[in-house]
Amino acid sequence: MQRRYKGLTAAIAALTIAATLSGCGADGSDGDVTLKLVAADYGSGEANSSKKYWDEVARAYEKKTPGVKIDVTVLSWKDVDREVAEMVAKDEAPDLAQIGAYADYARAGKLYPVDNLVSVPTQANFLPMLRQAGEVDRVQYGLPFGASTRLLFFNEKLFDDAGVRAPKTWEDLEKAAAKLKDKGVKYPFALPLGSEESQAETMIWLLSGGGGYRDATGTAYQIDSPSNVETFTWLKKNLVGKGLTGPVAPGKLDRQQAFDAFTRGEVGMLNGHPTLMETAEKAGIKVGKVPLPGVDGEPKATMGVADWMMAFKQNGHRKEIGAFLDFVYEDRNVLSFSDRYDLLPVTVTASSTMEADPRNTALKPFLEQLPGSELYPVGETSWAKVSESVKRNIGKAVEPDGDPREVLEQIAGDARNAESAASSAEE
């Protein structure tokens, strides 16, 4: 990654010297301004709540910028998207929201375009694939904030005890899971297809099988494609049907349950992210990490995830919002957030700094995956409803009497309906 972006990093450095302020002609008051920020909580409790991070950033910014105050509200991930939606519906939108999706608000004309907010160096510094993922109709509205990728985690001790190695194909994975089961491992392969985060687990497996949510052009859903049907047919027959996914039915197993079981030493393999790596190692689990294999080897793509910052027009504080965001996306702040929550930086310069730091050796496999990863289709207003349908239905595809084709066709039908509704709303 460092070599790939060396030229761009130099260009950004040059631009930083030439441009330090947001675009001219901004609306907003010349008097005192309070910016309201609503953000998601990445912490696991009060001790490491994101409120502490944002309060530090806000106070540092207020100290250097007299006349601007930052009012911070941090909400749990279970509540934050809904709370912001309710604020917007009541015409009480915050100035800034750091949440999971931006496209609905962008298409409704409620957000500032990013190129009207931040300086050119700030916008140019976002990793290209994340910057593009923040676009609606080729205009960027979402600023990436925190990213991660997924790798196949395995318990090295359990693997050693079972005499197996990290799998390189699906057949290897199945054989390893069978040997783990023979050794009494409770969850040879934990497959969380419950309602919490099954849209992620599903996407990981679809990409591994050569498919995905969208077609190769990224213009249409392909949820019930032959490759996707084959993937879930294999999961049902070769993992779930052979009792290799543990005592809890995948459709009833949430991601956090699976992660907790991994930290207790009860799971042989699962798909994990950097936060789980640290938690498991603190619990004494020696974690091995490899990309989830494809059918016959490396998959065509792996899954990446990004959360989003967005700026609402309602209160008319464009100039003040842009200047604050320039500060938020300085390397020291991006790296501080990434370090606290084991996430990947979303900017070129912060990524290069993290990659070069020997203290971040454990994160390098995740960093290497990010540039070539595939993200959810967050730029589509239909995605929220498609994600809901996946969470509600995908577990049925691997039930004993389930039909993967029928389930994927049902989700595909929901996707077509969601796209149709989104198109009608835009007309």
Short mmCIF file of C-alpha atoms in Angstrom, two decimals:
data_model
loop_
_atom_site.label_atom_id
_atom_site.label_comp_id
_atom_site.label_asym_id
_atom_site.label_seq_id
_atom_site.Cartn_x
_atom_site.Cartn_y
_atom_site.Cartn_z
CA MET A 1 0.00 0.00 0.00
CA GLN A 2 2.80 2.43 0.89
CA ARG A 3 4.50 2.10 -2.49
CA ARG A 4 1.21 2.24 -4.33
CA TYR A 5 0.27 5.61 -2.87
CA LYS A 6 3.71 7.20 -2.61
CA GLY A 7 3.06 9.65 -5.43
CA LEU A 8 -0.37 10.57 -4.16
CA THR A 9 0.99 11.12 -0.65
CA ALA A 10 3.58 13.55 -2.00
CA ALA A 11 0.91 15.41 -3.94
CA ILE A 12 -1.22 15.69 -0.84
CA ALA A 13 1.70 17.07 1.13
CA ALA A 14 2.23 19.74 -1.52
CA LEU A 15 -1.44 20.63 -1.54
CA THR A 16 -1.46 20.91 2.23
CA ILE A 17 1.11 23.70 2.02
CA ALA A 18 -0.96 25.55 -0.54
CA ALA A 19 -4.44 25.04 0.90
CA THR A 20 -5.33 25.00 4.57
CA LEU A 21 -8.90 26.24 4.59
CA SER A 22 -12.22 24.90 3.33
CA GLY A 23 -13.73 26.28 0.14
CA CYS A 24 -14.52 29.99 -0.01
CA GLY A 25 -17.99 31.49 -0.19
CA ALA A 26 -19.30 29.26 2.62
CA ASP A 27 -22.60 29.94 4.27
CA GLY A 28 -22.76 30.24 8.04
CA SER A 29 -22.59 32.89 10.74
CA ASP A 30 -19.68 35.16 11.59
CA GLY A 31 -20.69 34.95 15.28
CA ASP A 32 -20.38 32.12 17.77
CA VAL A 33 -21.50 28.77 16.40
CA THR A 34 -22.26 25.46 18.09
CA LEU A 35 -21.95 22.40 15.88
CA LYS A 36 -23.99 19.39 16.93
CA LEU A 37 -22.29 16.05 16.30
CA VAL A 38 -24.01 12.70 16.76
CA ALA A 39 -21.63 9.73 16.62
CA ALA A 40 -21.70 5.97 17.08
CA ASP A 41 -20.02 4.31 20.04
CA TYR A 42 -17.22 1.90 19.17
CA GLY A 43 -16.35 1.15 22.78
CA SER A 44 -17.38 -1.87 24.79
CA GLY A 45 -18.27 0.13 27.91
CA GLU A 46 -17.90 3.42 29.71
CA ALA A 47 -14.14 3.01 30.10
CA ASN A 48 -13.46 3.11 26.36
CA SER A 49 -16.56 4.86 25.07
CA SER A 50 -16.15 6.91 21.90
CA LYS A 51 -17.48 9.85 23.94
CA LYS A 52 -14.00 10.19 25.43
CA TYR A 53 -12.38 10.32 22.00
CA TRP A 54 -14.81 12.88 20.65
CA ASP A 55 -14.63 15.06 23.77
CA GLU A 56 -10.84 15.19 23.41
CA VAL A 57 -11.09 16.13 19.74
CA ALA A 58 -13.82 18.69 20.42
CA ARG A 59 -11.97 20.40 23.27
CA ALA A 60 -8.73 20.52 21.25
CA TYR A 61 -10.57 22.09 18.33
CA GLU A 62 -12.42 24.63 20.50
CA LYS A 63 -9.10 25.69 22.04
CA LYS A 64 -7.65 26.53 18.62
CA THR A 65 -10.88 27.90 17.14
CA PRO A 66 -12.51 30.59 19.32
CA GLY A 67 -16.19 31.11 18.56
CA VAL A 68 -16.93 27.49 17.63
CA LYS A 69 -18.26 24.93 20.10
CA ILE A 70 -18.74 21.22 19.40
CA ASP A 71 -21.73 19.58 21.12
CA VAL A 72 -21.10 15.82 21.12
CA THR A 73 -23.71 13.07 21.53
CA VAL A 74 -22.54 9.46 21.35
CA LEU A 75 -25.09 6.67 20.98
CA SER A 76 -24.83 2.88 20.74
CA TRP A 77 -24.80 1.26 17.31
CA LYS A 78 -28.20 -0.24 18.13
CA ASP A 79 -29.69 3.25 18.42
CA VAL A 80 -27.64 5.77 16.51
CA ASP A 81 -29.00 5.29 12.97
CA ARG A 82 -32.60 5.31 14.20
CA GLU A 83 -32.04 8.34 16.44
CA VAL A 84 -30.50 10.37 13.62
CA ALA A 85 -33.35 9.38 11.29
CA GLU A 86 -35.86 10.60 13.88
CA MET A 87 -33.98 13.89 14.28
CA VAL A 88 -34.04 14.44 10.53
CA ALA A 89 -37.74 13.56 10.33
CA LYS A 90 -38.49 16.21 12.99
CA ASP A 91 -36.39 18.85 11.13
CA GLU A 92 -33.86 18.71 13.95
CA ALA A 93 -30.93 17.30 12.00
CA PRO A 94 -27.50 17.53 13.61
CA ASP A 95 -24.75 19.36 11.78
CA LEU A 96 -22.71 16.17 11.63
CA ALA A 97 -23.58 12.50 11.96
CA GLN A 98 -21.10 9.64 12.11
CA ILE A 99 -23.26 6.58 11.44
CA GLY A 100 -23.65 3.57 9.15
CA ALA A 101 -25.24 4.93 5.94
CA TYR A 102 -25.57 8.22 4.12
CA ALA A 103 -27.25 7.53 0.75
CA ASP A 104 -30.88 8.13 1.77
CA TYR A 105 -30.02 11.56 3.13
CA ALA A 106 -27.90 12.41 0.10
CA ARG A 107 -30.63 11.53 -2.38
CA ALA A 108 -33.13 13.55 -0.33
CA GLY A 109 -30.91 16.62 -0.81
CA LYS A 110 -30.15 16.97 2.88
CA LEU A 111 -26.34 16.66 2.81
CA TYR A 112 -23.53 18.93 1.72
CA PRO A 113 -21.32 17.49 -1.05
CA VAL A 114 -17.88 16.77 0.35
CA ASP A 115 -16.12 19.01 -2.17
CA ASN A 116 -18.13 21.94 -0.76
CA LEU A 117 -16.97 21.17 2.75
CA VAL A 118 -13.37 20.14 3.25
CA SER A 119 -10.10 21.33 1.79
CA VAL A 120 -8.74 19.72 -1.37
CA PRO A 121 -5.92 17.94 0.52
CA THR A 122 -8.40 16.40 2.96
CA GLN A 123 -10.68 15.08 0.24
CA ALA A 124 -7.79 13.83 -1.89
CA ASN A 125 -6.31 11.97 1.09
CA PHE A 126 -9.17 9.48 1.46
CA LEU A 127 -8.27 6.01 0.20
CA PRO A 128 -9.60 5.96 -3.37
CA MET A 129 -11.91 2.95 -2.99
CA LEU A 130 -13.44 4.48 0.16
CA ARG A 131 -13.85 7.87 -1.46
CA GLN A 132 -15.68 6.25 -4.37
CA ALA A 133 -17.87 4.26 -1.99
CA GLY A 134 -18.99 7.58 -0.49
CA GLU A 135 -20.46 8.76 -3.80
CA VAL A 136 -24.03 9.00 -5.01
CA ASP A 137 -24.31 9.68 -8.76
CA ARG A 138 -20.55 10.38 -8.82
CA VAL A 139 -20.77 13.10 -6.16
CA GLN A 140 -19.19 12.35 -2.79
CA TYR A 141 -21.46 12.90 0.22
CA GLY A 142 -20.13 10.31 2.64
CA LEU A 143 -16.76 10.79 4.31
CA PRO A 144 -15.36 7.38 5.34
CA PHE A 145 -14.78 7.10 9.08
CA GLY A 146 -13.20 3.93 10.37
CA ALA A 147 -12.70 0.89 8.16
CA SER A 148 -11.99 -2.78 8.60
CA THR A 149 -11.61 -5.95 6.61
CA ARG A 150 -12.32 -9.55 7.50
CA LEU A 151 -9.98 -12.52 7.75
CA LEU A 152 -10.49 -16.15 8.70
CA PHE A 153 -9.45 -16.48 12.34
CA PHE A 154 -8.46 -19.83 13.80
CA ASN A 155 -7.48 -20.99 17.26
CA GLU A 156 -3.88 -22.13 16.81
CA LYS A 157 -3.92 -24.44 19.83
CA LEU A 158 -7.08 -26.21 18.69
CA PHE A 159 -5.60 -26.54 15.20
CA ASP A 160 -2.37 -28.01 16.59
CA ASP A 161 -4.29 -30.44 18.79
CA ALA A 162 -6.34 -31.59 15.77
CA GLY A 163 -3.29 -31.78 13.52
CA VAL A 164 -4.66 -29.39 10.89
CA ARG A 165 -3.31 -26.36 9.05
CA ALA A 166 -4.90 -23.15 7.83
CA PRO A 167 -7.25 -24.04 4.95
CA LYS A 168 -6.51 -22.92 1.41
CA THR A 169 -9.71 -24.21 -0.23
CA TRP A 170 -13.27 -24.97 0.86
CA GLU A 171 -12.42 -28.66 0.87
CA ASP A 172 -9.52 -27.96 3.26
CA LEU A 173 -11.87 -25.95 5.47
CA GLU A 174 -14.41 -28.76 5.62
CA LYS A 175 -11.76 -31.37 6.45
CA ALA A 176 -10.26 -29.16 9.15
CA ALA A 177 -13.70 -28.58 10.69
CA ALA A 178 -14.36 -32.34 10.71
CA LYS A 179 -11.10 -33.03 12.56
CA LEU A 180 -11.86 -30.26 15.06
CA LYS A 181 -15.26 -31.84 15.68
CA ASP A 182 -13.62 -35.21 16.26
CA LYS A 183 -11.46 -33.55 18.92
CA GLY A 184 -14.55 -32.28 20.72
CA VAL A 185 -14.38 -28.62 19.63
CA LYS A 186 -17.79 -27.09 20.35
CA TYR A 187 -17.92 -24.86 17.26
CA PRO A 188 -15.56 -26.24 14.57
CA PHE A 189 -16.65 -23.37 12.30
CA ALA A 190 -18.85 -20.69 13.85
CA LEU A 191 -21.31 -19.43 11.21
CA PRO A 192 -23.28 -16.45 12.61
CA LEU A 193 -26.29 -15.96 10.32
CA GLY A 194 -28.50 -14.46 13.02
CA SER A 195 -30.06 -11.01 12.87
CA GLU A 196 -27.16 -9.03 14.34
CA GLU A 197 -24.64 -8.94 11.48
CA SER A 198 -25.56 -11.69 9.03
CA GLN A 199 -25.37 -9.34 6.05
CA ALA A 200 -21.60 -9.27 6.66
CA GLU A 201 -21.14 -13.04 7.07
CA THR A 202 -23.27 -13.55 3.97
CA MET A 203 -21.22 -11.16 1.87
CA ILE A 204 -17.95 -12.76 2.99
CA TRP A 205 -19.16 -16.15 1.78
CA LEU A 206 -20.70 -14.84 -1.45
CA LEU A 207 -17.39 -13.22 -2.41
CA SER A 208 -15.54 -16.37 -1.42
CA GLY A 209 -17.75 -18.31 -3.83
CA GLY A 210 -17.10 -15.94 -6.72
CA GLY A 211 -20.35 -14.01 -6.41
CA GLY A 212 -21.54 -11.08 -4.30
CA TYR A 213 -24.52 -8.85 -3.74
CA ARG A 214 -24.00 -6.90 -6.96
CA ASP A 215 -22.99 -7.95 -10.46
CA ALA A 216 -19.53 -7.35 -11.93
CA THR A 217 -20.48 -3.86 -13.11
CA GLY A 218 -21.87 -2.90 -9.71
CA THR A 219 -25.10 -1.69 -11.31
CA ALA A 220 -27.57 -4.41 -10.31
CA TYR A 221 -28.19 -6.92 -7.55
CA GLN A 222 -27.33 -10.55 -8.31
CA ILE A 223 -28.36 -12.12 -5.01
CA ASP A 224 -29.91 -15.23 -6.53
CA SER A 225 -27.12 -15.80 -9.06
CA PRO A 226 -25.98 -19.40 -9.71
CA SER A 227 -22.69 -18.84 -7.87
CA ASN A 228 -24.47 -17.48 -4.79
CA VAL A 229 -26.90 -20.40 -4.78
CA GLU A 230 -23.99 -22.82 -5.07
CA THR A 231 -22.22 -21.14 -2.15
CA PHE A 232 -25.14 -21.52 0.24
CA THR A 233 -25.90 -25.01 -1.02
CA TRP A 234 -22.31 -25.95 -0.14
CA LEU A 235 -22.61 -24.35 3.31
CA LYS A 236 -25.82 -26.20 4.03
CA LYS A 237 -24.56 -29.58 2.81
CA ASN A 238 -20.90 -29.56 3.80
CA LEU A 239 -20.74 -27.53 7.00
CA VAL A 240 -24.17 -27.18 8.62
CA GLY A 241 -25.54 -30.51 7.45
CA LYS A 242 -22.49 -32.36 8.78
CA GLY A 243 -22.74 -30.77 12.21
CA LEU A 244 -19.59 -28.70 11.79
CA THR A 245 -21.05 -25.32 12.83
CA GLY A 246 -21.78 -26.07 16.48
CA PRO A 247 -24.79 -26.56 18.74
CA VAL A 248 -26.58 -23.31 17.85
CA ALA A 249 -28.32 -23.14 14.46
CA PRO A 250 -26.56 -20.51 12.28
CA GLY A 251 -29.81 -18.57 11.91
CA LYS A 252 -29.96 -18.24 15.71
CA LEU A 253 -26.29 -17.41 16.20
CA ASP A 254 -25.40 -13.72 16.37
CA ARG A 255 -21.92 -12.43 15.65
CA GLN A 256 -21.24 -11.35 19.23
CA GLN A 257 -22.19 -14.79 20.52
CA ALA A 258 -19.74 -16.35 18.08
CA PHE A 259 -17.01 -13.88 19.02
CA ASP A 260 -17.56 -14.50 22.74
CA ALA A 261 -17.32 -18.26 22.15
CA PHE A 262 -14.04 -17.72 20.27
CA THR A 263 -12.54 -15.83 23.21
CA ARG A 264 -13.59 -18.73 25.48
CA GLY A 265 -11.64 -21.17 23.31
CA GLU A 266 -14.77 -22.92 22.04
CA VAL A 267 -14.41 -22.05 18.33
CA GLY A 268 -11.99 -23.53 15.85
CA MET A 269 -12.57 -21.05 13.01
CA LEU A 270 -14.69 -18.02 12.19
CA ASN A 271 -14.58 -14.81 10.15
CA GLY A 272 -13.23 -12.04 12.35
CA HIS A 273 -12.08 -8.42 12.39
CA PRO A 274 -9.25 -6.59 14.20
CA THR A 275 -11.20 -5.86 17.38
CA LEU A 276 -11.80 -9.57 17.98
CA MET A 277 -8.09 -10.26 17.46
CA GLU A 278 -7.09 -8.11 20.41
CA THR A 279 -9.92 -9.31 22.64
CA ALA A 280 -9.11 -12.96 21.98
CA GLU A 281 -5.40 -12.54 22.56
CA LYS A 282 -6.06 -10.77 25.87
CA ALA A 283 -8.11 -13.84 26.81
CA GLY A 284 -5.11 -16.06 26.09
CA ILE A 285 -6.16 -17.31 22.65
CA LYS A 286 -3.35 -17.53 20.11
CA VAL A 287 -5.01 -16.36 16.90
CA GLY A 288 -4.03 -17.42 13.40
CA LYS A 289 -5.26 -15.30 10.48
CA VAL A 290 -5.61 -16.03 6.77
CA PRO A 291 -8.04 -14.86 4.07
CA LEU A 292 -11.17 -17.01 3.87
CA PRO A 293 -10.34 -19.37 0.99
CA GLY A 294 -12.33 -19.53 -2.19
CA VAL A 295 -13.70 -22.71 -3.69
CA ASP A 296 -10.34 -23.70 -5.16
CA GLY A 297 -7.96 -21.12 -3.72
CA GLU A 298 -7.88 -17.35 -3.28
CA PRO A 299 -11.29 -15.65 -3.64
CA LYS A 300 -11.85 -12.95 -6.24
CA ALA A 301 -12.34 -10.36 -3.49
CA THR A 302 -12.65 -9.98 0.26
CA MET A 303 -15.08 -7.87 2.22
CA GLY A 304 -14.30 -4.42 3.52
CA VAL A 305 -16.44 -2.30 5.82
CA ALA A 306 -16.52 1.45 6.34
CA ASP A 307 -18.68 3.71 8.47
CA TRP A 308 -19.55 7.22 7.41
CA MET A 309 -19.44 10.84 8.44
CA MET A 310 -21.94 13.22 6.81
CA ALA A 311 -22.83 16.90 7.10
CA PHE A 312 -26.44 18.12 7.05
CA LYS A 313 -27.42 21.36 5.36
CA GLN A 314 -30.28 22.24 7.70
CA ASN A 315 -28.42 24.55 10.08
CA GLY A 316 -26.36 26.26 7.42
CA HIS A 317 -22.92 25.92 9.04
CA ARG A 318 -21.02 24.80 6.00
CA LYS A 319 -17.84 26.81 6.64
CA GLU A 320 -17.60 25.80 10.29
CA ILE A 321 -18.38 22.14 9.54
CA GLY A 322 -15.74 21.98 6.83
CA ALA A 323 -13.03 23.52 9.00
CA PHE A 324 -13.84 21.10 11.83
CA LEU A 325 -13.72 18.11 9.48
CA ASP A 326 -10.32 19.19 8.19
CA PHE A 327 -9.18 18.97 11.82
CA VAL A 328 -10.92 15.62 12.44
CA TYR A 329 -9.13 14.06 9.46
CA GLU A 330 -5.64 15.16 10.45
CA ASP A 331 -3.37 12.12 10.76
CA ARG A 332 -2.99 12.38 14.52
CA ASN A 333 -6.76 12.20 15.02
CA VAL A 334 -7.34 9.46 12.45
CA LEU A 335 -4.57 7.35 13.97
CA SER A 336 -5.74 7.98 17.51
CA PHE A 337 -9.21 6.70 16.67
CA SER A 338 -7.86 3.70 14.74
CA ASP A 339 -5.49 2.76 17.57
CA ARG A 340 -8.19 2.94 20.23
CA TYR A 341 -10.66 0.72 18.41
CA ASP A 342 -8.41 -1.51 16.29
CA LEU A 343 -9.79 -0.09 13.06
CA LEU A 344 -8.01 0.76 9.84
CA PRO A 345 -7.30 4.38 8.87
CA VAL A 346 -9.36 5.78 6.02
CA THR A 347 -6.70 8.14 4.65
CA VAL A 348 -3.61 7.51 2.54
CA THR A 349 -1.14 9.23 4.84
CA ALA A 350 -2.46 7.68 8.07
CA SER A 351 -2.49 4.23 6.44
CA SER A 352 1.12 4.64 5.37
CA THR A 353 2.08 5.73 8.88
CA MET A 354 0.32 2.75 10.45
CA GLU A 355 1.86 0.34 7.97
CA ALA A 356 5.36 1.62 8.71
CA ASP A 357 4.95 1.40 12.49
CA PRO A 358 6.33 -1.92 13.81
CA ARG A 359 3.81 -1.80 16.65
CA ASN A 360 1.08 -2.45 14.08
CA THR A 361 2.47 -5.69 12.66
CA ALA A 362 -0.68 -7.59 13.65
CA LEU A 363 -2.84 -5.20 11.62
CA LYS A 364 -0.82 -5.45 8.41
CA PRO A 365 -2.82 -8.38 6.97
CA PHE A 366 -5.99 -6.30 7.35
CA LEU A 367 -4.34 -3.23 5.80
CA GLU A 368 -3.17 -5.30 2.85
CA GLN A 369 -6.72 -6.53 2.23
CA LEU A 370 -8.38 -3.10 2.25
CA PRO A 371 -7.42 -1.59 -1.15
CA GLY A 372 -8.77 -4.61 -3.06
CA SER A 373 -11.76 -5.31 -0.86
CA GLU A 374 -15.40 -4.91 -1.79
CA LEU A 375 -17.79 -2.88 0.36
CA TYR A 376 -21.51 -3.04 0.87
CA PRO A 377 -23.40 -1.08 -1.84
CA VAL A 378 -23.91 1.78 0.61
CA GLY A 379 -24.39 4.32 -2.18
CA GLU A 380 -27.73 2.68 -3.04
CA THR A 381 -30.79 3.85 -1.12
CA SER A 382 -32.16 0.33 -1.52
CA TRP A 383 -29.32 -1.20 0.50
CA ALA A 384 -30.90 -0.65 3.93
CA LYS A 385 -33.95 -2.71 2.99
CA VAL A 386 -31.86 -5.37 1.26
CA SER A 387 -29.71 -5.68 4.37
CA GLU A 388 -32.82 -6.05 6.51
CA SER A 389 -34.09 -8.84 4.25
CA VAL A 390 -30.76 -10.67 4.47
CA LYS A 391 -30.77 -10.46 8.26
CA ARG A 392 -34.35 -11.71 8.41
CA ASN A 393 -34.06 -14.57 5.94
CA ILE A 394 -30.55 -15.85 5.25
CA GLY A 395 -30.42 -18.25 8.20
CA LYS A 396 -33.32 -20.19 6.67
CA ALA A 397 -31.14 -21.10 3.67
CA VAL A 398 -29.07 -23.55 5.74
CA GLU A 399 -31.84 -25.01 7.90
CA PRO A 400 -32.47 -28.77 7.48
CA ASP A 401 -35.62 -28.15 5.43
CA GLY A 402 -34.35 -24.92 3.89
CA ASP A 403 -33.86 -24.33 0.17
CA PRO A 404 -30.94 -21.98 -0.56
CA ARG A 405 -32.31 -21.10 -3.99
CA GLU A 406 -35.76 -20.18 -2.68
CA VAL A 407 -34.34 -18.07 0.14
CA LEU A 408 -31.95 -16.19 -2.14
CA GLU A 409 -34.77 -15.65 -4.66
CA GLN A 410 -36.91 -14.18 -1.88
CA ILE A 411 -34.13 -11.77 -0.87
CA ALA A 412 -33.56 -10.91 -4.54
CA GLY A 413 -37.26 -10.09 -4.88
CA ASP A 414 -37.03 -7.80 -1.86
CA ALA A 415 -34.01 -6.13 -3.49
CA ARG A 416 -35.95 -5.49 -6.72
CA ASN A 417 -38.84 -4.03 -4.75
CA ALA A 418 -36.47 -1.81 -2.77
CA GLU A 419 -34.82 -0.56 -5.96
CA SER A 420 -38.19 0.13 -7.53
CA ALA A 421 -39.35 2.08 -4.47
CA ALA A 422 -36.10 4.07 -4.45
CA SER A 423 -36.49 4.91 -8.16
CA SER A 424 -40.09 6.03 -7.65
CA ALA A 425 -39.08 8.25 -4.77
CA GLU A 426 -36.52 10.01 -6.94
CA GLU A 427 -39.01 10.76 -9.74
#
